[in-house]
PDB file of C-alpha atoms in Angstrom:
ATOM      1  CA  UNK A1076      83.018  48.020 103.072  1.00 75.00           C
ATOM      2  CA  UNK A1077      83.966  51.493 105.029  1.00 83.00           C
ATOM      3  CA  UNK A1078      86.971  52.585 105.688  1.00 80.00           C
ATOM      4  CA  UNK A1079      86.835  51.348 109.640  1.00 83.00           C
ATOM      5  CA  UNK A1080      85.864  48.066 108.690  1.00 87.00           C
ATOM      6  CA  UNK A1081      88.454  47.436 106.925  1.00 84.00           C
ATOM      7  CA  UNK A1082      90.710  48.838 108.846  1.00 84.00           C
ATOM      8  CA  UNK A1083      89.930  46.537 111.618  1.00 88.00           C
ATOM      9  CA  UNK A1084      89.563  43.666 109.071  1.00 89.00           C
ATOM     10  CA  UNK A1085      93.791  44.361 108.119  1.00 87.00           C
ATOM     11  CA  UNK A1086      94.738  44.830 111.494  1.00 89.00           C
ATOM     12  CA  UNK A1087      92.701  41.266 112.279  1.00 91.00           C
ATOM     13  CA  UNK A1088      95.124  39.858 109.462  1.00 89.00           C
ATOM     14  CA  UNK A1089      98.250  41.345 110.480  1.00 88.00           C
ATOM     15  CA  UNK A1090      97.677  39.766 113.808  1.00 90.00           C
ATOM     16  CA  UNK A1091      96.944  36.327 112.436  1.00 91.00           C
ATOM     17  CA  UNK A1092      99.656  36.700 110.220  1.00 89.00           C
ATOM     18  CA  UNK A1093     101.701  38.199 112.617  1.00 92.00           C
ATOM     19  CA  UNK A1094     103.433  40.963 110.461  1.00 91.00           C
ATOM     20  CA  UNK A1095     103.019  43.929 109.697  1.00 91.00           C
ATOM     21  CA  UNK A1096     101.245  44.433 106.191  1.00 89.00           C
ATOM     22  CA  UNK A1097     100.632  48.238 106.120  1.00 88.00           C
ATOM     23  CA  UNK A1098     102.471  51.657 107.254  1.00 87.00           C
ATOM     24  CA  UNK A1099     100.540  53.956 107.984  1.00 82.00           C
ATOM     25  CA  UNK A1100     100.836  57.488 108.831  1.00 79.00           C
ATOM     26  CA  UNK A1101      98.922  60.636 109.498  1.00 76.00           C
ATOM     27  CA  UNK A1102      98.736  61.886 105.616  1.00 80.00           C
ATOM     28  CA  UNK A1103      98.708  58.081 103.933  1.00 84.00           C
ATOM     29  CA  UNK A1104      99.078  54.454 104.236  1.00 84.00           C
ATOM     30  CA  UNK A1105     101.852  52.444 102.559  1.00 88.00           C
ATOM     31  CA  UNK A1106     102.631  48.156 102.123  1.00 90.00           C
ATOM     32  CA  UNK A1107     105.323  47.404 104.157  1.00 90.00           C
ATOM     33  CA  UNK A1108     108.126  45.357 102.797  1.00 90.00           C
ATOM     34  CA  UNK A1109     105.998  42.364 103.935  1.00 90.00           C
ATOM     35  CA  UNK A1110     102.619  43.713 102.905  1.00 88.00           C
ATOM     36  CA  UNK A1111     104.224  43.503  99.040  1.00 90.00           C
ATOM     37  CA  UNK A1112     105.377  40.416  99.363  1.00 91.00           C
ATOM     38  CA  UNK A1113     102.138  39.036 100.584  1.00 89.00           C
ATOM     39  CA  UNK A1114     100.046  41.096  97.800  1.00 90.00           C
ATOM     40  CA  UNK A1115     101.556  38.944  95.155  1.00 91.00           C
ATOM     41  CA  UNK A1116     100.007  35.420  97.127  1.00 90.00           C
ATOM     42  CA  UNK A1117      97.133  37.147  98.009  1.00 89.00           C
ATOM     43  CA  UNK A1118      96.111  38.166  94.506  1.00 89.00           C
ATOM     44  CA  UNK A1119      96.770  34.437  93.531  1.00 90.00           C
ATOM     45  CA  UNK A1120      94.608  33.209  96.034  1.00 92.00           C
ATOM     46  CA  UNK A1121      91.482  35.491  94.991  1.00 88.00           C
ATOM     47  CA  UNK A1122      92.708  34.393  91.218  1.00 84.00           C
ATOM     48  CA  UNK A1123      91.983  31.409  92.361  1.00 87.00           C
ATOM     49  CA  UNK A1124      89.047  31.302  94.599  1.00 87.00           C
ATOM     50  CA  UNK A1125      87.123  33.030  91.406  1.00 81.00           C
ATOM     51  CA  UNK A1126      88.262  30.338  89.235  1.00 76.00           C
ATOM     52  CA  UNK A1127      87.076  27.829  91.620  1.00 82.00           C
ATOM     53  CA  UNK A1128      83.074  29.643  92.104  1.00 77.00           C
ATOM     54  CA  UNK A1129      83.158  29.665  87.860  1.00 64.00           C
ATOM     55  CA  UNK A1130      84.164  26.058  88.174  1.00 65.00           C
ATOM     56  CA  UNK A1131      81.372  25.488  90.668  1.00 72.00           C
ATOM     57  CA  UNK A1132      79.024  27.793  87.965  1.00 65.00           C
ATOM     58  CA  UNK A1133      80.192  25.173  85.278  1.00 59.00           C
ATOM     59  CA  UNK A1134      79.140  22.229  87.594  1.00 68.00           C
ATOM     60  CA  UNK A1135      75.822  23.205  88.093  1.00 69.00           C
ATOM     61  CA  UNK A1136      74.827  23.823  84.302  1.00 77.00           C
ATOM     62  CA  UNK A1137      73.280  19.873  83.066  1.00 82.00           C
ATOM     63  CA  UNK A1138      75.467  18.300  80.159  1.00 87.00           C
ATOM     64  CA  UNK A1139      78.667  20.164  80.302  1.00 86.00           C
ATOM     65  CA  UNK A1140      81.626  18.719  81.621  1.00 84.00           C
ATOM     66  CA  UNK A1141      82.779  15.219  81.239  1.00 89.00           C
ATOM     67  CA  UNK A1142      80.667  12.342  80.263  1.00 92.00           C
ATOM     68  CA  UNK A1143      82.372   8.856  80.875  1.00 95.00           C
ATOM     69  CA  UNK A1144      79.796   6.380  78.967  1.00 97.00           C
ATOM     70  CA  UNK A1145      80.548   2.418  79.484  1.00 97.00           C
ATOM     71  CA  UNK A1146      78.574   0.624  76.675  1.00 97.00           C
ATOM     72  CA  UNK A1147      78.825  -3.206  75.979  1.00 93.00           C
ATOM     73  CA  UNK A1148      80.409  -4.729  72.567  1.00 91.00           C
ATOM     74  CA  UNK A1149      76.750  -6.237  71.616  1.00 90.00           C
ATOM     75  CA  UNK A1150      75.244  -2.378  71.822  1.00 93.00           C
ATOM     76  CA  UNK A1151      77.975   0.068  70.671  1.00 94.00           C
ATOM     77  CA  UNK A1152      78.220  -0.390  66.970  1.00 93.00           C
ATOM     78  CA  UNK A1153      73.991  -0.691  66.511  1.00 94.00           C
ATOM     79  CA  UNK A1154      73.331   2.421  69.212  1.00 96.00           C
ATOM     80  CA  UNK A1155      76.797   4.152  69.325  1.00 96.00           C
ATOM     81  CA  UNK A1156      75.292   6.657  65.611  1.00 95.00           C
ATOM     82  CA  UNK A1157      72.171   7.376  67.338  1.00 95.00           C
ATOM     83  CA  UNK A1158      73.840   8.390  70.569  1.00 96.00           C
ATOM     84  CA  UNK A1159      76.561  10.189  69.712  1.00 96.00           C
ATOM     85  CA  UNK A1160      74.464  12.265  66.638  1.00 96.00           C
ATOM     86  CA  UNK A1161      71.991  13.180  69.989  1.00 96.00           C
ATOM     87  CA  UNK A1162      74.547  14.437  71.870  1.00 95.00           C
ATOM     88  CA  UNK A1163      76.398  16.212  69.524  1.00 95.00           C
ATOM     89  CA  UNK A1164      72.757  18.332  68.486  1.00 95.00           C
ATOM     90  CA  UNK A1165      71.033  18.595  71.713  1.00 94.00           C
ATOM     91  CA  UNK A1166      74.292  18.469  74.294  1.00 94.00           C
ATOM     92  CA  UNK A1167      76.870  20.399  71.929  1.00 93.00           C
ATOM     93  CA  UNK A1168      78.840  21.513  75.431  1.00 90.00           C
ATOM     94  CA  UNK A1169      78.307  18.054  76.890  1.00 91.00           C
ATOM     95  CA  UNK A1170      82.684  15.837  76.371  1.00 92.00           C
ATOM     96  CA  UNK A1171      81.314  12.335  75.555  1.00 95.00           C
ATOM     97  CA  UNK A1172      83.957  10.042  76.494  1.00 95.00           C
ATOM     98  CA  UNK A1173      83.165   6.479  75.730  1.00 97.00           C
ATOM     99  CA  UNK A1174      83.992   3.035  76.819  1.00 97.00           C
ATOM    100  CA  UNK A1175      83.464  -0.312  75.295  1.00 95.00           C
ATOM    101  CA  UNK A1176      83.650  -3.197  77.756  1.00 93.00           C
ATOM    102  CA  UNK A1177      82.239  -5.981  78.769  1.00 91.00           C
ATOM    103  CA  UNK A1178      79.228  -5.714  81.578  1.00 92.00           C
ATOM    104  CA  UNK A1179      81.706  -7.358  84.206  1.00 92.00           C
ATOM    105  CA  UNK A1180      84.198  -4.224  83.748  1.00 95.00           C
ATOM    106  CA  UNK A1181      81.635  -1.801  83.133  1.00 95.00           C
ATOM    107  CA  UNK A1182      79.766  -2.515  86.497  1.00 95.00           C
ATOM    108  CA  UNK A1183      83.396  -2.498  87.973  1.00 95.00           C
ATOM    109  CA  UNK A1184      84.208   1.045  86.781  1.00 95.00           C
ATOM    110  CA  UNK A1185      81.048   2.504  87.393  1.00 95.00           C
ATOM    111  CA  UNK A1186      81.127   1.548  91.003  1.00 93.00           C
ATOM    112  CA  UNK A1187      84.450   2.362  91.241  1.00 91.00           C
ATOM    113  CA  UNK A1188      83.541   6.373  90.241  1.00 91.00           C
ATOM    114  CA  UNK A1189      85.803   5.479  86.852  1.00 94.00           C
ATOM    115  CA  UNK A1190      82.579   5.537  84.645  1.00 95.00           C
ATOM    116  CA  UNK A1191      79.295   7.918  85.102  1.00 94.00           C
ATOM    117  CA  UNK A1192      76.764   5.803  83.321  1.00 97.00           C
ATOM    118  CA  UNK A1193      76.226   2.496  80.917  1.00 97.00           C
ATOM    119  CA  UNK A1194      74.625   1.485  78.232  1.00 97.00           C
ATOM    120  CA  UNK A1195      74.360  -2.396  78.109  1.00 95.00           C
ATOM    121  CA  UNK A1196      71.407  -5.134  79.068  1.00 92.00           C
ATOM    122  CA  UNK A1197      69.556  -5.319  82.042  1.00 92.00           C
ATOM    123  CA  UNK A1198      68.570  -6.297  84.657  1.00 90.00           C
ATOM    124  CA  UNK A1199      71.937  -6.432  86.585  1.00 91.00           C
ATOM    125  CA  UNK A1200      70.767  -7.124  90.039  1.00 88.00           C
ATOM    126  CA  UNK A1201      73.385  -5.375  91.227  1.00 92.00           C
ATOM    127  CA  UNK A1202      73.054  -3.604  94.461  1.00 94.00           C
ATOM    128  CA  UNK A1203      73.650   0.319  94.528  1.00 94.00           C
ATOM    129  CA  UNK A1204      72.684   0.203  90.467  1.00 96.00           C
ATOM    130  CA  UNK A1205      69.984   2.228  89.241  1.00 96.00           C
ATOM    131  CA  UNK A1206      69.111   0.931  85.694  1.00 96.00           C
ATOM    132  CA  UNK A1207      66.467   3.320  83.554  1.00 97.00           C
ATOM    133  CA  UNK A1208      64.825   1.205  80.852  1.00 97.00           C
ATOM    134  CA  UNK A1209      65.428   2.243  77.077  1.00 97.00           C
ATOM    135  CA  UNK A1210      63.538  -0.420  75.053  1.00 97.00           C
ATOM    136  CA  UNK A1211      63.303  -3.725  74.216  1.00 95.00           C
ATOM    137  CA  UNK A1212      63.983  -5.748  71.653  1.00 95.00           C
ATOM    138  CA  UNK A1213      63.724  -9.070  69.404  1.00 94.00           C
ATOM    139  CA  UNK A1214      66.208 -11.795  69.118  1.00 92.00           C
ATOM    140  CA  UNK A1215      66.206 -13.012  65.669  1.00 92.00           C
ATOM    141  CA  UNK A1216      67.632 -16.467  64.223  1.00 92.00           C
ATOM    142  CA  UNK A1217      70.400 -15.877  61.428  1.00 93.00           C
ATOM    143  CA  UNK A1218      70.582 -19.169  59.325  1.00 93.00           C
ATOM    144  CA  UNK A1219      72.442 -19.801  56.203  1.00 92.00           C
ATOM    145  CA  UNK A1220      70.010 -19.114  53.171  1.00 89.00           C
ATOM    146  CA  UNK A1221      69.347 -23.119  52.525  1.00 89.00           C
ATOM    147  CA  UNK A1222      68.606 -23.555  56.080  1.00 90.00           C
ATOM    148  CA  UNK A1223      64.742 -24.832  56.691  1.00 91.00           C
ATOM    149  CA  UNK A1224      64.397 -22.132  58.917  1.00 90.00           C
ATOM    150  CA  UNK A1225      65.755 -19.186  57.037  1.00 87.00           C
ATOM    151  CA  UNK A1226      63.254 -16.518  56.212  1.00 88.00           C
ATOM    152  CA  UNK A1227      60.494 -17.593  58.438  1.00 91.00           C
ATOM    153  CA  UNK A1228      58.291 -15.088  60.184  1.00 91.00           C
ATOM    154  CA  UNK A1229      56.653 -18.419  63.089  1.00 93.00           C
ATOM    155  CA  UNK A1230      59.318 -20.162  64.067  1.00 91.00           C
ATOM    156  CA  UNK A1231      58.627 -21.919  67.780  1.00 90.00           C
ATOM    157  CA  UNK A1232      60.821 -21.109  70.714  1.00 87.00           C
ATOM    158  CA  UNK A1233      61.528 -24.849  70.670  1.00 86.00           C
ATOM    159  CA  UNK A1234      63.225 -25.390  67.599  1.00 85.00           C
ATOM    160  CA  UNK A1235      66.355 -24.000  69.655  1.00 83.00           C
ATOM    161  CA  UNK A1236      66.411 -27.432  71.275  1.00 80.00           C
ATOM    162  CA  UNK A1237      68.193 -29.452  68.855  1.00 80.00           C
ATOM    163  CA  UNK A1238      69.913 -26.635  66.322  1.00 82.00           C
ATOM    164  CA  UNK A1239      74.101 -26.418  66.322  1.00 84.00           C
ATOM    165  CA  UNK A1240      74.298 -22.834  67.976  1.00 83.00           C
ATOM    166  CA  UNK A1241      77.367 -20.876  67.534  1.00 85.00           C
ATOM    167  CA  UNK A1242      77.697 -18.323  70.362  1.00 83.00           C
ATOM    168  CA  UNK A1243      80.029 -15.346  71.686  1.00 79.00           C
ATOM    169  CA  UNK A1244      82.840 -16.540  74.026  1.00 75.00           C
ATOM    170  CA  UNK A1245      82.568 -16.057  77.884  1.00 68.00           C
ATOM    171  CA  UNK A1246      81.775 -13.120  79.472  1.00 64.00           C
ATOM    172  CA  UNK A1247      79.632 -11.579  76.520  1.00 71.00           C
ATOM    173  CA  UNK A1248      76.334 -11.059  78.527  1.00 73.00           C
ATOM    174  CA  UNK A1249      75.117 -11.373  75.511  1.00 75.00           C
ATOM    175  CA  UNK A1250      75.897 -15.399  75.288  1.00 78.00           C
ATOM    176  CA  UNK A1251      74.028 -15.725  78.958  1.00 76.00           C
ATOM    177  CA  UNK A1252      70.857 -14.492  77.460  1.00 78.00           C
ATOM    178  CA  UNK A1253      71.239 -17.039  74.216  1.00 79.00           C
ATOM    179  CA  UNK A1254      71.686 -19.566  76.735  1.00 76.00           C
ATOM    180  CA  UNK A1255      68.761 -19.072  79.184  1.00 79.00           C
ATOM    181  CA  UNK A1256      66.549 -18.464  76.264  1.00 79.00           C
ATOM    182  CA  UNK A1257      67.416 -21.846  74.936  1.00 76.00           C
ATOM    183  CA  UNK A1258      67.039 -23.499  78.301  1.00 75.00           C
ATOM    184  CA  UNK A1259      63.221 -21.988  78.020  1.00 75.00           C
ATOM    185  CA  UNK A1260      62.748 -23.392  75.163  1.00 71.00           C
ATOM    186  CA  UNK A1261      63.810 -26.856  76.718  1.00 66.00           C
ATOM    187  CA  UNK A1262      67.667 -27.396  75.425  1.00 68.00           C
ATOM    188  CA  UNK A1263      69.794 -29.300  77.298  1.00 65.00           C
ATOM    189  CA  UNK A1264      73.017 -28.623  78.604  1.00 59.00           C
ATOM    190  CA  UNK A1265      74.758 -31.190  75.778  1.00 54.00           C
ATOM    191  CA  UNK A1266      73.429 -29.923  73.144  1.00 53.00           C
ATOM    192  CA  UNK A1267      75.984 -28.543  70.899  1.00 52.00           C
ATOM    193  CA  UNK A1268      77.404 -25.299  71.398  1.00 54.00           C
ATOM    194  CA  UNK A1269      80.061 -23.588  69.791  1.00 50.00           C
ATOM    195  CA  UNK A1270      81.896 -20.432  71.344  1.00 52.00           C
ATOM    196  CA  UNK A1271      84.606 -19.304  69.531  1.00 61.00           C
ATOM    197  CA  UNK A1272      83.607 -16.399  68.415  1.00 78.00           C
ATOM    198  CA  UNK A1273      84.772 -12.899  70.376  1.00 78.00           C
ATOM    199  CA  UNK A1274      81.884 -10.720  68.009  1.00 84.00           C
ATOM    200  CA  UNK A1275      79.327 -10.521  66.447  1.00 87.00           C
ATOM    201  CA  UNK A1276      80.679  -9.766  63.315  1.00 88.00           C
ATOM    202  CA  UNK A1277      83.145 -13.006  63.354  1.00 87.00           C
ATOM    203  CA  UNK A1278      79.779 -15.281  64.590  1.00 88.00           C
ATOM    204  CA  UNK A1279      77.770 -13.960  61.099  1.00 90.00           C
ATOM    205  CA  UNK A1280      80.482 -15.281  59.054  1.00 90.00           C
ATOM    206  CA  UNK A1281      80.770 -18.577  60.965  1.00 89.00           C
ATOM    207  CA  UNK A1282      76.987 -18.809  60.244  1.00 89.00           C
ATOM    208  CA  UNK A1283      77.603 -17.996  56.350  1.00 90.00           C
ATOM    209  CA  UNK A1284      80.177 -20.718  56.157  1.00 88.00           C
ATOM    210  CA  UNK A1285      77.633 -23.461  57.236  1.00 88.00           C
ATOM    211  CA  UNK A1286      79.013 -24.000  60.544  1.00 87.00           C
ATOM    212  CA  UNK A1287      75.714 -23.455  62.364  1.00 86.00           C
ATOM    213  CA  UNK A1288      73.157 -20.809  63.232  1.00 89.00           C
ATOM    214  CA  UNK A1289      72.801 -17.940  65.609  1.00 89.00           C
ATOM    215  CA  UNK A1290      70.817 -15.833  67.668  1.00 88.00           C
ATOM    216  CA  UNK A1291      71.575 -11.601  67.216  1.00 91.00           C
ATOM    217  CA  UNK A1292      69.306  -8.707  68.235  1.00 92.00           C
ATOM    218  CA  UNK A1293      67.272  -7.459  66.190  1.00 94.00           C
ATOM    219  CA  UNK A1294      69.429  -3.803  66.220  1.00 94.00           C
ATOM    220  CA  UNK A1295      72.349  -5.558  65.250  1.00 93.00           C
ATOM    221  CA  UNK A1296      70.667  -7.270  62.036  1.00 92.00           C
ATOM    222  CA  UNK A1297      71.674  -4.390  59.343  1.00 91.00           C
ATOM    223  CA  UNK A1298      74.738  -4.112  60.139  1.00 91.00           C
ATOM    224  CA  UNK A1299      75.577  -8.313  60.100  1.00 90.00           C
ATOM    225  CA  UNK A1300      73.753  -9.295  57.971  1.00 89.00           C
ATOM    226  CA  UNK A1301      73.754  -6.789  55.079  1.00 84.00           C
ATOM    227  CA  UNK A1302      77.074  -7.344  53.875  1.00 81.00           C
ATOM    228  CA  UNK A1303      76.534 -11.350  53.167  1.00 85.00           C
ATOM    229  CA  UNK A1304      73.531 -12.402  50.735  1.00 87.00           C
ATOM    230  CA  UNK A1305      74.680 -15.755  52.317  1.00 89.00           C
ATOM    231  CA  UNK A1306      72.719 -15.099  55.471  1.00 92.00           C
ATOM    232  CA  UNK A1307      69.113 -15.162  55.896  1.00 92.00           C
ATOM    233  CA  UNK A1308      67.248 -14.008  58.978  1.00 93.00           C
ATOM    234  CA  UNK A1309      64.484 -15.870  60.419  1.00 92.00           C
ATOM    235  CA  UNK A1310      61.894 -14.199  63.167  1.00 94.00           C
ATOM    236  CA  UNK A1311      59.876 -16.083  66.281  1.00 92.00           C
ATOM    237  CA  UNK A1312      56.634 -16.368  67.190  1.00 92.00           C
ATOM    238  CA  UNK A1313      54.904 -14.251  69.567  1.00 91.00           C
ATOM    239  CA  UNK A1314      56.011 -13.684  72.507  1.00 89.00           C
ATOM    240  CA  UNK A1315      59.322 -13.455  70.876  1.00 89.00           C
ATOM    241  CA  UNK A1316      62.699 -14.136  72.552  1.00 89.00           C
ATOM    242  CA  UNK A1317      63.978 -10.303  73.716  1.00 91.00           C
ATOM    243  CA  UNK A1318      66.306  -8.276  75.744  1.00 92.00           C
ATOM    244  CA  UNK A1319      65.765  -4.751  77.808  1.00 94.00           C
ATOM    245  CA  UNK A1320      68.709  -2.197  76.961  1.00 96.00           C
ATOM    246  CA  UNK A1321      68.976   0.648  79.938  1.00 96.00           C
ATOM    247  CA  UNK A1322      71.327   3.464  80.752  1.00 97.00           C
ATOM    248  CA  UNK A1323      72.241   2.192  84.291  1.00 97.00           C
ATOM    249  CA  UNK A1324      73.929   4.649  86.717  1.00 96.00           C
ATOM    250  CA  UNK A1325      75.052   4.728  90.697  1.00 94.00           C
ATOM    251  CA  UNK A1326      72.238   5.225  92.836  1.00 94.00           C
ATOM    252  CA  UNK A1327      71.976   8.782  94.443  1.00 90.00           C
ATOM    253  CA  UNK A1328      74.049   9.687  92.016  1.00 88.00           C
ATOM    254  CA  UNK A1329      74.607  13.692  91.786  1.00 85.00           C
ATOM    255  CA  UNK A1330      73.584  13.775  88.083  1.00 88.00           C
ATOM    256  CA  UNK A1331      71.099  11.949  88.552  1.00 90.00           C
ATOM    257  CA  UNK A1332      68.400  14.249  87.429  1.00 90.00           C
ATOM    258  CA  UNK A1333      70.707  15.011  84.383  1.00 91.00           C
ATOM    259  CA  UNK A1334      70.843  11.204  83.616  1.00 94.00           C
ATOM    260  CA  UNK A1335      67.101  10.373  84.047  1.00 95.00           C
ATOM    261  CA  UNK A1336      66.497  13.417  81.011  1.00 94.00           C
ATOM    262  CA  UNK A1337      69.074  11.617  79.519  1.00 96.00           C
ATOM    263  CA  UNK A1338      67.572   8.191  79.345  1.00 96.00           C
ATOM    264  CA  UNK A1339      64.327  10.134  78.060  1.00 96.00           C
ATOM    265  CA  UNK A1340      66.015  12.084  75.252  1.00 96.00           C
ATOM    266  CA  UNK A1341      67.585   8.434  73.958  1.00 96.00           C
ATOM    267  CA  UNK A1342      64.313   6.739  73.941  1.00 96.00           C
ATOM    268  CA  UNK A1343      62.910   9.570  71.339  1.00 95.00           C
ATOM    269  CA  UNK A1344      65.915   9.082  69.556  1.00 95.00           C
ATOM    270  CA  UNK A1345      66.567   5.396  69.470  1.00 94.00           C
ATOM    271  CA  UNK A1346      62.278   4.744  68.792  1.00 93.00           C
ATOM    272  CA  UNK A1347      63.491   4.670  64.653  1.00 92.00           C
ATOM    273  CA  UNK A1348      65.165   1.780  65.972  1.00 94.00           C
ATOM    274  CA  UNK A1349      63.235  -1.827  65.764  1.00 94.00           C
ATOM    275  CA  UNK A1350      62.857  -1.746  68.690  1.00 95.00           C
ATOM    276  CA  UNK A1351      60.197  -1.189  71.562  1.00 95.00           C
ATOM    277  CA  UNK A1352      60.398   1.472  73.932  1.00 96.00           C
ATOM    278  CA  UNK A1353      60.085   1.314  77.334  1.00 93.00           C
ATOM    279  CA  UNK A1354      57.548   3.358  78.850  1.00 86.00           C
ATOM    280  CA  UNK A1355      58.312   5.529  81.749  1.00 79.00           C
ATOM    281  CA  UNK A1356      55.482   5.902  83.911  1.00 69.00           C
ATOM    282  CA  UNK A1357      56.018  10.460  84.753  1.00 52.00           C
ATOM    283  CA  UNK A1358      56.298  11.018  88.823  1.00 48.00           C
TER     284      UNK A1358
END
């Protein structure tokens, strides 16, 4: 800047602030009483007006900052490894901060600007929801290991009709999807259902002790099941039952572009997974 412009850029501010910031005589130019008192706000606010453009820098650059990641009870322990080894290897400056909740809450907090994105089942039909398919993947029947159909690789869709089911409690969307699939297969609403079970990990052992069968996907077999030689798993016929897993986000979101390479970077990851993965047809 030369010397007149700023000159008549001080004078400008003295007259705004009406004071007088500067003395100034023929041989130099001094602050006035005022002019030091100002200097010390002054510097603060250009502190701070450079700490807000590197904040605004930071902003800009994908996977830094906060993450907030909602992710349903019937995903987290199965997926949870996979996504947080990712992120900690390809997004080292990326804070993952994760939430497990049920899809009600989850929806909830990501309209509410409390969450950034979810990983849970799909579809919502939510309005205002963007959901980016992960994979699919088999339901699998989990019998006790003198059950007829323990072990099985055919079993019909229909043999759902008249088994004792033992299912999560209400609100697991996980219990909706046992349900309809059982109404496709043609079980009525009185056939017996049990639902006292909060997890999955409580419904496996309910299953060991003979009190009925149940349905898990197929992600969550190793975990379940491994522990207990009790429990046997049994797999459908094709077209097997399934479920689509997504990373779901708000629509017109400002990450969104950050999300969507996201959702691509887990379906690499997750495809050691048995599970299908979703192709994304490129734009």
């Amino acid at each position: 800047m030369s010397q007149p412009a700023l000159s008549g850029a001080v004078s400008a501010l003295e007259e705004a602030l009406g004071v007088q910031l500067l003395e100034r005589t023929t041989r130099r130019v001094l602050l006035s009483p005022a002019g030091e008192r100002l200097a010390v706000r002054a510097k603060a606010v250009l502190d701070a007006v450079g700490e807000l453009l590197e904040e605004a820098e930071a902003v800009q650059a994908p996977f830094t900052g906060v993450l907030r990641l909602g992710v349903i009870p019937t995903v987290a322990p199965y997926l949870l490894p996979t996504v947080l080894r990712l992120v900690h290897e390809r997004y080292p400056e990326l804070d993952l901060q994760v939430h497990e909740e049920q899809t009600y809450s989850l929806v909830e907090g990501l309209a509410a600007g409390r969450l950034d994105v979810l990983l849970l089942a799909v579809p919502l039909g939510v309005p205002g929801v963007t959901e980016l398919p992960l994979f699919d993947e088999d339901f699998v029947l989990v019998t006790p290991d003198d059950h007829r159909l323990g072990g099985r690789t055919d079993i019909p869709r229909d043999a759902l009709r008249e088994l004792h089911l033992l299912l999560l409690d209400e609100g697991h969307c996980l219990r909706d999807q046992a349900l309809d699939i059982c109404r496709e297969a043609g079980r009525t609403d009185g056939a017996a259902v049990t639902t006292t079970a909060a997890g999955l990990s409580t419904l496996v052992q309910l299953v060991a002790g003979g009190l009925g069968v149940t349905l898990l996907p197929r992600t969550a077999v190793k975990v379940e099941t491994g522990r207990n030689p009790s429990l046997v798993t049994g797999y459908f016929a094709d077209p097997a039952p399934s479920r689509r897993i997504a990373l779901a986000m708000r629509t017109g979101a400002a990450r969104q572009a950050e999300f969507e390479e996201l959702a691509g970077a887990l379906r690499e990851a997750l495809a050691s997974l048995p599970v299908r993965v979703a192709r994304v047809d490129s734009p």
